[in-house]
Amino acid sequence: WTKAAGFGDADAHYNLACLYGEGYSFETNKKKEMFHLEEAAICGHILARSCLARKEGNKGKMERAMKHFTIAASCGCNESMRELKKAYKIGRVCKEDLAAALRAHQSAVDAMKSPQRGEAEEACA
C-alpha cells in the first residue's frame, strides 16, 4: 500500500492509516495514522473523512470535527449524517448547517440510485 499511497491512492492511504492506528504488522504510530487519514480524506475517501472527524472530536476540536462530518455527509455518508443530527441535538451544529448538510446528503444518495442498483438490492435481499 505504501507504493500506491505514494501515487495518491485514497484506499491505500486509508489502509495505511488503519495499519498505523491499530499496529497491525507495524508499530502504532499516531502521527503517520493522522497523516494517511488526512491524505485519504483529501483524495475523497469518505470513511477516512468520517474517521478523521471522530479523531478531531476526541481531541476536542469540535469545529473541525463538524466540518469533516459535514463534508462526509454531503457525499452520502449515513454515519456522518447521524453524527451531525446528534451534534445538532446538543447545540454543536446550527439548524441552517444541519439543513444544508441534509439536503446535500439526500442529493448524494439520490445520485447513487439507479435501476440496476435497485435490482441488485432486491436480488440480495
CSV table of C-alpha atoms in Angstrom, one decimal, residues 86-94:
chain,number,residue,atom,x,y,z
A,86,LYS,CA,-26.6,14.2,17.4
A,87,ALA,CA,-24.5,17.3,17.3
A,88,TYR,CA,-27.5,19.4,16.5
A,89,LYS,CA,-29.4,18.0,19.5
A,90,ILE,CA,-26.7,19.1,21.8
A,91,GLY,CA,-26.2,22.5,20.1
A,92,ARG,CA,-22.9,21.9,18.3
A,93,VAL,CA,-24.5,22.4,14.9
A,94,CYS,CA,-27.0,25.2,14.0
